[in-house]
mmCIF file of C-alpha atoms in Angstrom:
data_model
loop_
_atom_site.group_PDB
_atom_site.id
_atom_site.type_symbol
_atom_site.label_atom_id
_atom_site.label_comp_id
_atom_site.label_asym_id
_atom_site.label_seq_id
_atom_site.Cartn_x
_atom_site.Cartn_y
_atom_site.Cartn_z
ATOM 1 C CA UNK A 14 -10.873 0.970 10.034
ATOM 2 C CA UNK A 15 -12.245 4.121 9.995
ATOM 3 C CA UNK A 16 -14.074 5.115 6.651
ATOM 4 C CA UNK A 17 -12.110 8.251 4.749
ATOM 5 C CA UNK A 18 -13.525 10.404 2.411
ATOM 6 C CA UNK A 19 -11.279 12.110 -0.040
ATOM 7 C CA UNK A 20 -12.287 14.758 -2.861
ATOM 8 C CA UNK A 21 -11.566 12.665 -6.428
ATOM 9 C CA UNK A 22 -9.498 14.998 -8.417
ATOM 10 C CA UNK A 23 -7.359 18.095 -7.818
ATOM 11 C CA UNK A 24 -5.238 20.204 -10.033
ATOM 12 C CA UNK A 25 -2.892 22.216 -8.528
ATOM 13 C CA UNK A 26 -0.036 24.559 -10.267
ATOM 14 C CA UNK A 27 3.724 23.513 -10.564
ATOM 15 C CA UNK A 28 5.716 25.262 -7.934
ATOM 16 C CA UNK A 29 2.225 25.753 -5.870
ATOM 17 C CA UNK A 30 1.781 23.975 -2.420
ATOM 18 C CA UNK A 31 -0.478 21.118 -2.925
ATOM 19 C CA UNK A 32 -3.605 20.961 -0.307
ATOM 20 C CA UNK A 33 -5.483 17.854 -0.133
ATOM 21 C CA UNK A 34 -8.166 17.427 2.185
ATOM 22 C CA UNK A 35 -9.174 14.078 3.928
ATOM 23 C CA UNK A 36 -12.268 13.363 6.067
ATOM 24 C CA UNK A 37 -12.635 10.663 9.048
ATOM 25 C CA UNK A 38 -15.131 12.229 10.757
ATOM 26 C CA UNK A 39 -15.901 8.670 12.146
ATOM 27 C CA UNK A 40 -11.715 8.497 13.777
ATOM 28 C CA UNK A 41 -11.314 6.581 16.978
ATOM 29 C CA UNK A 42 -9.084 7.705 19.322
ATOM 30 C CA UNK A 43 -5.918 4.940 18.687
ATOM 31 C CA UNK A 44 -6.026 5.073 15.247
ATOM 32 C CA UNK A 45 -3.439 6.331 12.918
ATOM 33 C CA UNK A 46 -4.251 8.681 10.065
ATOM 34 C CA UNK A 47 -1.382 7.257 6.669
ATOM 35 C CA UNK A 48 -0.788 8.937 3.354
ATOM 36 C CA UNK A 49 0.326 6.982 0.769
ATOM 37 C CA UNK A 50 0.295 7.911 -3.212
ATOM 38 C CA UNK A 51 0.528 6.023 -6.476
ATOM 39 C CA UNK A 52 2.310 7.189 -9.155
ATOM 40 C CA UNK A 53 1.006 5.317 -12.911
ATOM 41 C CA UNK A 54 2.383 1.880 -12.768
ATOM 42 C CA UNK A 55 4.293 1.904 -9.753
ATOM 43 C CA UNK A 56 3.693 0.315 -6.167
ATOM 44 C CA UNK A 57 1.892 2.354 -3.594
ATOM 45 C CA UNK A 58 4.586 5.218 -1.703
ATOM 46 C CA UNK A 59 4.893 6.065 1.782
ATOM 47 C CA UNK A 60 4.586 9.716 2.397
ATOM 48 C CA UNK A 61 4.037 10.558 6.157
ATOM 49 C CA UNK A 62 1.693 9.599 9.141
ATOM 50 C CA UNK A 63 0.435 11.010 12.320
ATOM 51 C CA UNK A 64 -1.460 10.255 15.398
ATOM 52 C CA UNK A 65 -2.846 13.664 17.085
ATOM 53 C CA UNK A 66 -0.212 15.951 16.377
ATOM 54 C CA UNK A 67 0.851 18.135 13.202
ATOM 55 C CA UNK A 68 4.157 16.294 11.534
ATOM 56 C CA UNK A 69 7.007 17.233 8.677
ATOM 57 C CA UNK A 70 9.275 15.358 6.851
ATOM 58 C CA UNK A 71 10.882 15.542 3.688
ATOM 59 C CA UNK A 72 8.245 15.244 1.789
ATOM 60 C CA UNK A 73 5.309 16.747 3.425
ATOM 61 C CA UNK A 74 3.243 17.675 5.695
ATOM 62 C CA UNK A 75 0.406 16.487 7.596
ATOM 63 C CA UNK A 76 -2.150 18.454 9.471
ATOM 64 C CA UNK A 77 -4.487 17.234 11.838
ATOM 65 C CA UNK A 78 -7.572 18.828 13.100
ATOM 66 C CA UNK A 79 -8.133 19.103 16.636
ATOM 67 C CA UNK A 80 -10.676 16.832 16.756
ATOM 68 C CA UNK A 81 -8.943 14.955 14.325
ATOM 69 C CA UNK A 82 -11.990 14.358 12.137
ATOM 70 C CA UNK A 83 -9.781 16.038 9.026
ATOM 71 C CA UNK A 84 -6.341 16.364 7.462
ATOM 72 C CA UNK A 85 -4.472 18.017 5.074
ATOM 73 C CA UNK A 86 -1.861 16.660 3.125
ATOM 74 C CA UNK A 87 0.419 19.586 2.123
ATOM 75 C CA UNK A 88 2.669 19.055 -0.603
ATOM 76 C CA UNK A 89 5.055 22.918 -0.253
ATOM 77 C CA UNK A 90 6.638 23.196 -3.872
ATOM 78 C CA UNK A 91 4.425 20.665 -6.166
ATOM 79 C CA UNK A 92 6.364 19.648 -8.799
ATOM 80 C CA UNK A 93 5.774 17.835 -12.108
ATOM 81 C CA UNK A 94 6.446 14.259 -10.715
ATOM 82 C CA UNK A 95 4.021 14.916 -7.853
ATOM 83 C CA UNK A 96 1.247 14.136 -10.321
ATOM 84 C CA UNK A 97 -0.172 10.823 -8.796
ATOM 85 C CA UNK A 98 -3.374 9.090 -6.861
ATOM 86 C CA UNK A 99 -2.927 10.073 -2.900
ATOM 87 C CA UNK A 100 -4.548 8.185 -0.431
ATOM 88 C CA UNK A 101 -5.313 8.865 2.980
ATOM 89 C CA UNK A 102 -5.852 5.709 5.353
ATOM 90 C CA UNK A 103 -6.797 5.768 8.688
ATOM 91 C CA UNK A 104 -5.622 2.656 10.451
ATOM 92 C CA UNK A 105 -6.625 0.629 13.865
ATOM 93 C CA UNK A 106 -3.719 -1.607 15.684
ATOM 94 C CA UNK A 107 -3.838 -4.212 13.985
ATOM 95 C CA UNK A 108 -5.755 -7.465 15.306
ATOM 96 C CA UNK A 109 -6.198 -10.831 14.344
ATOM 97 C CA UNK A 110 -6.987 -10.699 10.624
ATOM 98 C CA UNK A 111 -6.683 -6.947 10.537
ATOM 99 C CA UNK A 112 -3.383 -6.845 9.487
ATOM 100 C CA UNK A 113 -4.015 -4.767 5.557
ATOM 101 C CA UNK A 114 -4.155 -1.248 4.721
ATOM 102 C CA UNK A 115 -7.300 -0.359 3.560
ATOM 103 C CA UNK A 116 -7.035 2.068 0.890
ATOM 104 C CA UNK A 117 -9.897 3.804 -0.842
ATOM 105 C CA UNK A 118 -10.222 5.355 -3.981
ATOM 106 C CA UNK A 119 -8.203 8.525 -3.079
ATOM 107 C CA UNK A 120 -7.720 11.557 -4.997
ATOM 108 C CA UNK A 121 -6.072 12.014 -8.271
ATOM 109 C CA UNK A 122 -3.479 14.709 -8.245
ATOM 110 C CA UNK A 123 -2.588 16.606 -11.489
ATOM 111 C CA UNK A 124 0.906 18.967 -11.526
ATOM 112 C CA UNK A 125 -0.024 21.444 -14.230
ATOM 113 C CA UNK A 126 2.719 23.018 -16.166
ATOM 114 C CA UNK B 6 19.851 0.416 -0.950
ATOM 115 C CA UNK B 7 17.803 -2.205 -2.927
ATOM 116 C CA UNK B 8 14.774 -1.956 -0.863
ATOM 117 C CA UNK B 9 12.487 -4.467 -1.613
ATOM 118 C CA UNK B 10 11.933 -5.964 -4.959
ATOM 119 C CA UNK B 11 9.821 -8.009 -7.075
ATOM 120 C CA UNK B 12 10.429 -10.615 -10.118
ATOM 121 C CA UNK B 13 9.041 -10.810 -12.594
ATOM 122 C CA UNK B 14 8.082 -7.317 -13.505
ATOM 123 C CA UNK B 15 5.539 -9.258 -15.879
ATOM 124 C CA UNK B 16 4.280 -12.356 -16.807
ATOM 125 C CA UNK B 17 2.080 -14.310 -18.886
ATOM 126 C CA UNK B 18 0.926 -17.401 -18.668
ATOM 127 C CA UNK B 19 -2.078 -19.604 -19.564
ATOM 128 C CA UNK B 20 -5.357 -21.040 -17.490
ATOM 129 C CA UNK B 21 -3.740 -23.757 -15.392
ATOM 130 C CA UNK B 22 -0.581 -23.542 -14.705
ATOM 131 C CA UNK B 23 1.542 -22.748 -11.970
ATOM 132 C CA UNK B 24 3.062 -19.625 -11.239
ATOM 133 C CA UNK B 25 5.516 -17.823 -8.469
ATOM 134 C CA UNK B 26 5.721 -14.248 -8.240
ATOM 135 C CA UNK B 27 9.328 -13.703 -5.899
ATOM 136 C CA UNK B 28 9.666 -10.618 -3.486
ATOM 137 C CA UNK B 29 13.167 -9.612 -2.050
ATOM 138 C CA UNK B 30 13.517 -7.259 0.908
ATOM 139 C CA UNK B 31 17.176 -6.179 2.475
ATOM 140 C CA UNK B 32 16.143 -4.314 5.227
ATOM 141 C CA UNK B 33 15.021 -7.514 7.197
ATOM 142 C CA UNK B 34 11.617 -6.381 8.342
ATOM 143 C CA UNK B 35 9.659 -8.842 10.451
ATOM 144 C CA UNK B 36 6.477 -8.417 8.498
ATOM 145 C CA UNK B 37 5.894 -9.464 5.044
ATOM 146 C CA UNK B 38 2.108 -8.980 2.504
ATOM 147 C CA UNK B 39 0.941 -9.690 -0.726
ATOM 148 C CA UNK B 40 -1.825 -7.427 -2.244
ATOM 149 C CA UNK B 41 -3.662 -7.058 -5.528
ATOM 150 C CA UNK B 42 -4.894 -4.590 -7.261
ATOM 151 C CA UNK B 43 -7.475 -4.864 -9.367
ATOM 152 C CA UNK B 44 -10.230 -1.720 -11.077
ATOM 153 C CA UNK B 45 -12.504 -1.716 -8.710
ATOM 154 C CA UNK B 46 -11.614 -3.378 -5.600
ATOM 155 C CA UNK B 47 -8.532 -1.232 -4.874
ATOM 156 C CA UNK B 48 -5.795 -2.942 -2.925
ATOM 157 C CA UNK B 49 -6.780 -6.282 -1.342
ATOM 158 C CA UNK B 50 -4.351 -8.441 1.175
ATOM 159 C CA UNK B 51 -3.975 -11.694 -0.198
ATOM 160 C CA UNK B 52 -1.368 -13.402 2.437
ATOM 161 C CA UNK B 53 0.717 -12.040 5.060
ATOM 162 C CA UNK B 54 3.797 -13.515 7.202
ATOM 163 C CA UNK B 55 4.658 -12.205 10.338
ATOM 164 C CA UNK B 56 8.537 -13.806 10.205
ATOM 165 C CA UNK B 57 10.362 -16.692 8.775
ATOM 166 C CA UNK B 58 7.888 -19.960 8.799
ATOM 167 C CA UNK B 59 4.810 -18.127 9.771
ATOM 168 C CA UNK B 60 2.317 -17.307 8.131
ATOM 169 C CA UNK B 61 -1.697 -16.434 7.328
ATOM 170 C CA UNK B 62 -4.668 -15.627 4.931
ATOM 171 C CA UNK B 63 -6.039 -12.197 4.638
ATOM 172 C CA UNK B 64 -8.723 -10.849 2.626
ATOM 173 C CA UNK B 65 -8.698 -13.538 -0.438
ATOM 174 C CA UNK B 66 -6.166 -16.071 0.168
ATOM 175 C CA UNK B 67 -8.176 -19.107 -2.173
ATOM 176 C CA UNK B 68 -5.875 -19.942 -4.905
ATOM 177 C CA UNK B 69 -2.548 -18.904 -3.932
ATOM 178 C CA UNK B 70 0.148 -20.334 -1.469
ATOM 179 C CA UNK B 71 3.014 -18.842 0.279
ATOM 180 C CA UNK B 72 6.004 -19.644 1.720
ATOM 181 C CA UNK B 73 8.825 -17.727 4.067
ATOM 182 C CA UNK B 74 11.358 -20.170 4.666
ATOM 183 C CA UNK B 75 13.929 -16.717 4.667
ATOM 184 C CA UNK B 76 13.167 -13.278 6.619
ATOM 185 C CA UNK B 77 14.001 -12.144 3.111
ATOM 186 C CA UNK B 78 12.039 -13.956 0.721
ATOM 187 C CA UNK B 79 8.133 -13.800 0.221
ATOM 188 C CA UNK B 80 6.826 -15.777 -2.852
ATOM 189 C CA UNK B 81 3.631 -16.027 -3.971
ATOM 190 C CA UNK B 82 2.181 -18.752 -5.952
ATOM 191 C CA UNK B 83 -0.347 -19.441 -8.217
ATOM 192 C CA UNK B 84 -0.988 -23.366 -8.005
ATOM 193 C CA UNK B 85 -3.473 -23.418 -10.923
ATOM 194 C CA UNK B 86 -3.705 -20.071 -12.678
ATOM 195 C CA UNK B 87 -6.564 -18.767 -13.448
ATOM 196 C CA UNK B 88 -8.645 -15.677 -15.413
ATOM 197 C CA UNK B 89 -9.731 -14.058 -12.921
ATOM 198 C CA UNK B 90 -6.204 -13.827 -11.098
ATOM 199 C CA UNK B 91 -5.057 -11.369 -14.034
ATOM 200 C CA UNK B 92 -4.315 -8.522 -12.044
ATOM 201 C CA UNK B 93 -1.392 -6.249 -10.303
ATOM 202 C CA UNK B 94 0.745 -7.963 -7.463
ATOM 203 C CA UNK B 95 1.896 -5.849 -4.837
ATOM 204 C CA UNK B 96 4.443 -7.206 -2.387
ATOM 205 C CA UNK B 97 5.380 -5.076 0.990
ATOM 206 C CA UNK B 98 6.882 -5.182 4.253
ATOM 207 C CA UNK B 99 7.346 -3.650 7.295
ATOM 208 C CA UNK B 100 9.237 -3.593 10.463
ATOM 209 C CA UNK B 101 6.929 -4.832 13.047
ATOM 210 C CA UNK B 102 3.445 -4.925 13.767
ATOM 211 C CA UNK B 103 1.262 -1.702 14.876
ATOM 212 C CA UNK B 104 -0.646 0.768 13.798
ATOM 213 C CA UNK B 105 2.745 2.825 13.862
ATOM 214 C CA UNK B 106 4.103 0.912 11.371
ATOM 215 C CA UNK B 107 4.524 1.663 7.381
ATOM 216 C CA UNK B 108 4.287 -0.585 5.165
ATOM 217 C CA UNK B 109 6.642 0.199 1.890
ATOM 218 C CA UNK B 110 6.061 -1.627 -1.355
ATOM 219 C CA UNK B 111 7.459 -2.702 -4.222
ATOM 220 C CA UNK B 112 7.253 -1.717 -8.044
ATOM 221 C CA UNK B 113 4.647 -4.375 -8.800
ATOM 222 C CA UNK B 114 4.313 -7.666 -10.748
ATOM 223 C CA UNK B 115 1.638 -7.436 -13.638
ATOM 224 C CA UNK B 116 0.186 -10.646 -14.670
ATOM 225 C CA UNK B 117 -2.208 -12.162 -17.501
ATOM 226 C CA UNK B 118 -3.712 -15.234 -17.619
ATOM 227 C CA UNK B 119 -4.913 -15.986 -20.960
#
Protein backbone atom coordinates (compact mmCIF):
# COMPACT_ATOMS: atom_id res chain seq x y z
CA UNK A 1 0.00 0.00 0.00
CA UNK A 2 0.87 3.23 -0.77
CA UNK A 3 2.85 5.15 2.04
CA UNK A 4 0.63 8.35 3.51
CA UNK A 5 1.93 11.12 5.17
CA UNK A 6 -0.30 13.02 7.50
CA UNK A 7 0.57 16.32 9.57
CA UNK A 8 0.53 14.98 13.55
CA UNK A 9 -1.66 17.40 15.28
CA UNK A 10 -4.29 20.00 14.35
CA UNK A 11 -6.48 22.25 16.35
CA UNK A 12 -9.24 23.57 14.79
CA UNK A 13 -12.23 25.85 16.38
CA UNK A 14 -15.74 24.42 17.36
CA UNK A 15 -18.23 25.29 14.71
CA UNK A 16 -15.07 25.76 12.16
CA UNK A 17 -14.71 23.35 9.11
CA UNK A 18 -12.00 20.98 9.88
CA UNK A 19 -9.16 20.66 6.97
CA UNK A 20 -6.86 17.86 7.18
CA UNK A 21 -4.39 17.28 4.67
CA UNK A 22 -3.06 13.79 3.52
CA UNK A 23 -0.12 13.03 1.19
CA UNK A 24 0.36 9.82 -1.21
CA UNK A 25 2.40 11.28 -3.51
CA UNK A 26 3.56 7.64 -4.24
CA UNK A 27 -0.69 6.58 -5.25
CA UNK A 28 -1.11 3.98 -7.93
CA UNK A 29 -3.70 4.27 -10.14
CA UNK A 30 -6.33 1.33 -8.56
CA UNK A 31 -5.91 2.22 -5.26
CA UNK A 32 -8.41 3.61 -2.92
CA UNK A 33 -7.69 6.61 -0.72
CA UNK A 34 -9.96 5.60 3.23
CA UNK A 35 -10.47 7.87 6.19
CA UNK A 36 -11.01 6.40 9.23
CA UNK A 37 -10.72 8.16 12.91
CA UNK A 38 -10.34 7.02 16.49
CA UNK A 39 -12.01 8.50 19.09
CA UNK A 40 -10.07 7.67 22.94
CA UNK A 41 -10.92 4.13 23.67
CA UNK A 42 -13.10 3.26 20.98
CA UNK A 43 -12.62 1.02 17.74
CA UNK A 44 -11.41 2.67 14.60
CA UNK A 45 -14.69 4.68 12.54
CA UNK A 46 -15.46 4.71 9.02
CA UNK A 47 -15.78 8.15 7.65
CA UNK A 48 -15.74 8.22 3.76
CA UNK A 49 -13.58 6.94 0.76
CA UNK A 50 -12.87 7.78 -2.78
CA UNK A 51 -11.20 6.62 -5.86
CA UNK A 52 -10.52 9.73 -8.36
CA UNK A 53 -13.39 11.76 -7.79
CA UNK A 54 -14.45 14.43 -5.01
CA UNK A 55 -17.26 12.58 -2.60
CA UNK A 56 -19.92 13.75 0.36
CA UNK A 57 -21.69 12.04 2.80
CA UNK A 58 -22.98 12.70 6.04
CA UNK A 59 -20.15 13.16 7.61
CA UNK A 60 -17.66 14.64 5.34
CA UNK A 61 -15.99 15.31 2.68
CA UNK A 62 -13.21 14.10 0.71
CA UNK A 63 -11.18 15.93 -1.84
CA UNK A 64 -8.93 14.53 -4.19
CA UNK A 65 -6.26 16.20 -6.14
CA UNK A 66 -6.11 15.77 -9.70
CA UNK A 67 -3.27 13.87 -9.69
CA UNK A 68 -4.45 12.36 -6.73
CA UNK A 69 -1.14 12.64 -4.87
CA UNK A 70 -3.26 14.66 -1.90
CA UNK A 71 -6.54 14.88 -0.01
CA UNK A 72 -8.39 16.76 2.22
CA UNK A 73 -10.56 15.53 4.72
CA UNK A 74 -13.15 18.29 5.40
CA UNK A 75 -15.01 18.08 8.45
CA UNK A 76 -17.98 21.44 7.64
CA UNK A 77 -19.22 22.29 11.30
CA UNK A 78 -16.43 20.62 13.75
CA UNK A 79 -17.92 19.96 16.76
CA UNK A 80 -16.74 19.00 20.26
CA UNK A 81 -17.00 15.15 19.72
CA UNK A 82 -14.99 15.47 16.49
CA UNK A 83 -11.90 15.61 18.69
CA UNK A 84 -10.16 12.25 17.69
CA UNK A 85 -6.93 10.57 15.74
CA UNK A 86 -7.92 10.60 11.76
CA UNK A 87 -6.28 8.45 9.53
CA UNK A 88 -5.97 8.46 5.98
CA UNK A 89 -5.19 4.96 4.24
CA UNK A 90 -4.60 4.42 0.87
CA UNK A 91 -5.46 0.87 -0.07
CA UNK A 92 -4.51 -1.70 -3.10
CA UNK A 93 -7.20 -4.63 -4.05
CA UNK A 94 -6.52 -6.77 -1.89
CA UNK A 95 -4.27 -9.96 -2.77
CA UNK A 96 -3.23 -12.95 -1.21
CA UNK A 97 -2.11 -11.92 2.27
CA UNK A 98 -2.97 -8.31 1.64
CA UNK A 99 -6.12 -8.40 3.06
CA UNK A 100 -5.43 -5.46 6.38
CA UNK A 101 -5.74 -1.85 6.47
CA UNK A 102 -2.67 -0.34 7.01
CA UNK A 103 -3.04 2.56 9.15
CA UNK A 104 -0.31 4.98 10.12
CA UNK A 105 0.08 7.20 12.81
CA UNK A 106 -2.48 9.82 11.56
CA UNK A 107 -3.22 13.10 12.88
CA UNK A 108 -4.59 14.05 16.18
CA UNK A 109 -7.55 16.32 15.95
CA UNK A 110 -8.39 18.74 18.83
CA UNK A 111 -12.18 20.59 18.84
CA UNK A 112 -11.38 23.69 20.85
CA UNK A 113 -14.12 25.29 22.77
CA UNK B 1 -29.04 -2.08 14.74
CA UNK B 2 -26.43 -3.92 16.92
CA UNK B 3 -23.70 -3.74 14.48
CA UNK B 4 -20.99 -5.72 15.41
CA UNK B 5 -19.89 -6.37 18.89
CA UNK B 6 -17.29 -7.62 21.08
CA UNK B 7 -17.19 -9.56 24.64
CA UNK B 8 -15.55 -9.04 26.91
CA UNK B 9 -15.05 -5.33 26.97
CA UNK B 10 -12.02 -6.37 29.33
CA UNK B 11 -10.22 -9.01 30.69
CA UNK B 12 -7.55 -10.17 32.82
CA UNK B 13 -5.97 -13.06 33.08
CA UNK B 14 -2.59 -14.61 34.01
CA UNK B 15 0.65 -16.03 31.86
CA UNK B 16 -0.74 -19.33 30.57
CA UNK B 17 -3.94 -19.67 30.27
CA UNK B 18 -6.42 -19.77 27.73
CA UNK B 19 -8.47 -17.10 26.59
CA UNK B 20 -11.43 -16.27 23.85
CA UNK B 21 -12.20 -12.88 22.94
CA UNK B 22 -16.06 -13.32 21.02
CA UNK B 23 -17.10 -10.90 18.10
CA UNK B 24 -20.84 -10.69 16.96
CA UNK B 25 -21.83 -9.10 13.66
CA UNK B 26 -25.75 -8.86 12.39
CA UNK B 27 -25.29 -7.52 9.21
CA UNK B 28 -23.89 -10.90 7.80
CA UNK B 29 -20.83 -9.62 6.02
CA UNK B 30 -18.74 -12.21 4.21
CA UNK B 31 -15.48 -10.97 5.61
CA UNK B 32 -14.41 -11.16 9.10
CA UNK B 33 -10.51 -9.65 10.98
CA UNK B 34 -8.93 -9.49 14.11
CA UNK B 35 -6.41 -6.62 14.78
CA UNK B 36 -4.33 -5.31 17.65
CA UNK B 37 -3.32 -2.39 18.68
CA UNK B 38 -0.53 -1.87 20.45
CA UNK B 39 1.87 1.89 21.12
CA UNK B 40 3.87 1.68 18.53
CA UNK B 41 2.94 -0.72 15.96
CA UNK B 42 -0.49 0.80 15.22
CA UNK B 43 -3.12 -1.62 14.02
CA UNK B 44 -1.80 -5.07 13.03
CA UNK B 45 -4.11 -8.02 11.33
CA UNK B 46 -3.84 -10.92 13.37
CA UNK B 47 -6.41 -13.47 11.49
CA UNK B 48 -8.93 -12.99 8.94
CA UNK B 49 -11.94 -15.28 7.55
CA UNK B 50 -13.30 -14.80 4.35
CA UNK B 51 -16.86 -16.82 5.30
CA UNK B 52 -18.07 -19.53 7.50
CA UNK B 53 -15.15 -22.38 7.82
CA UNK B 54 -12.49 -20.43 6.11
CA UNK B 55 -10.00 -18.96 7.22
CA UNK B 56 -6.11 -17.43 7.30
CA UNK B 57 -3.07 -15.75 9.09
CA UNK B 58 -2.22 -12.19 8.51
CA UNK B 59 0.42 -10.11 9.84
CA UNK B 60 1.10 -12.05 13.36
CA UNK B 61 -1.06 -14.95 13.61
CA UNK B 62 1.61 -17.13 16.23
CA UNK B 63 -0.26 -17.64 19.35
CA UNK B 64 -3.78 -17.27 18.63
CA UNK B 65 -6.46 -19.53 16.87
CA UNK B 66 -9.68 -18.83 15.24
CA UNK B 67 -12.64 -20.30 14.39
CA UNK B 68 -15.94 -19.32 12.09
CA UNK B 69 -18.12 -22.13 12.32
CA UNK B 70 -21.17 -19.12 11.96
CA UNK B 71 -21.14 -16.12 9.27
CA UNK B 72 -21.78 -14.37 12.56
CA UNK B 73 -19.34 -15.35 14.99
CA UNK B 74 -15.47 -14.59 14.94
CA UNK B 75 -13.58 -15.67 18.16
CA UNK B 76 -10.29 -15.26 18.88
CA UNK B 77 -8.26 -17.29 21.17
CA UNK B 78 -5.44 -17.14 23.18
CA UNK B 79 -4.23 -20.90 23.68
CA UNK B 80 -1.49 -20.00 26.20
CA UNK B 81 -1.60 -16.35 27.20
CA UNK B 82 1.09 -14.56 27.32
CA UNK B 83 2.86 -10.87 28.34
CA UNK B 84 3.44 -9.71 25.46
CA UNK B 85 -0.25 -10.33 24.09
CA UNK B 86 -1.46 -7.46 26.60
CA UNK B 87 -2.82 -5.23 24.19
CA UNK B 88 -6.21 -3.79 22.42
CA UNK B 89 -8.33 -6.33 20.28
CA UNK B 90 -10.05 -5.00 17.46
CA UNK B 91 -12.59 -7.17 15.68
CA UNK B 92 -14.17 -5.97 12.09
CA UNK B 93 -15.95 -6.97 9.14
CA UNK B 94 -16.94 -6.20 5.94
CA UNK B 95 -19.13 -7.08 3.09
CA UNK B 96 -16.92 -8.54 0.53
CA UNK B 97 -13.55 -8.34 -0.60
CA UNK B 98 -12.01 -5.19 -2.60
CA UNK B 99 -10.40 -2.32 -2.30
CA UNK B 100 -14.05 -0.77 -2.33
CA UNK B 101 -14.85 -2.26 0.64
CA UNK B 102 -14.98 -0.72 4.42
CA UNK B 103 -14.19 -2.38 6.99
CA UNK B 104 -16.30 -1.22 10.32
CA UNK B 105 -15.13 -2.21 13.76
CA UNK B 106 -16.06 -2.80 16.94
CA UNK B 107 -15.63 -0.99 20.43
CA UNK B 108 -12.58 -3.07 21.36
CA UNK B 109 -11.56 -5.79 23.87
CA UNK B 110 -8.68 -4.60 26.29
CA UNK B 111 -6.66 -7.30 27.75
CA UNK B 112 -3.80 -7.84 30.49
CA UNK B 113 -1.84 -10.60 31.03
CA UNK B 114 -0.21 -10.45 34.27
Amino acid sequence: DAKTTQPTSMDCAEGRAANLPCNHSTISGNEYVYWYRQIHSQGPQYIIHGLKNNETNEMASLIITEDRKSSTLILPHATLRDTAVYYCIVRVPPNFGNEKLTFGTGTRLTIIP
Amino acid sequence: DAGITQSPRYKITETGRQVTLMCHQTWSHSYMFWYRQDLGHGLRLIYYSAAADITDKGEVPDGYVVSRSKTENFPLTLESATRSQTSVYFCASSRARGARETQYFGPGTRLLVL
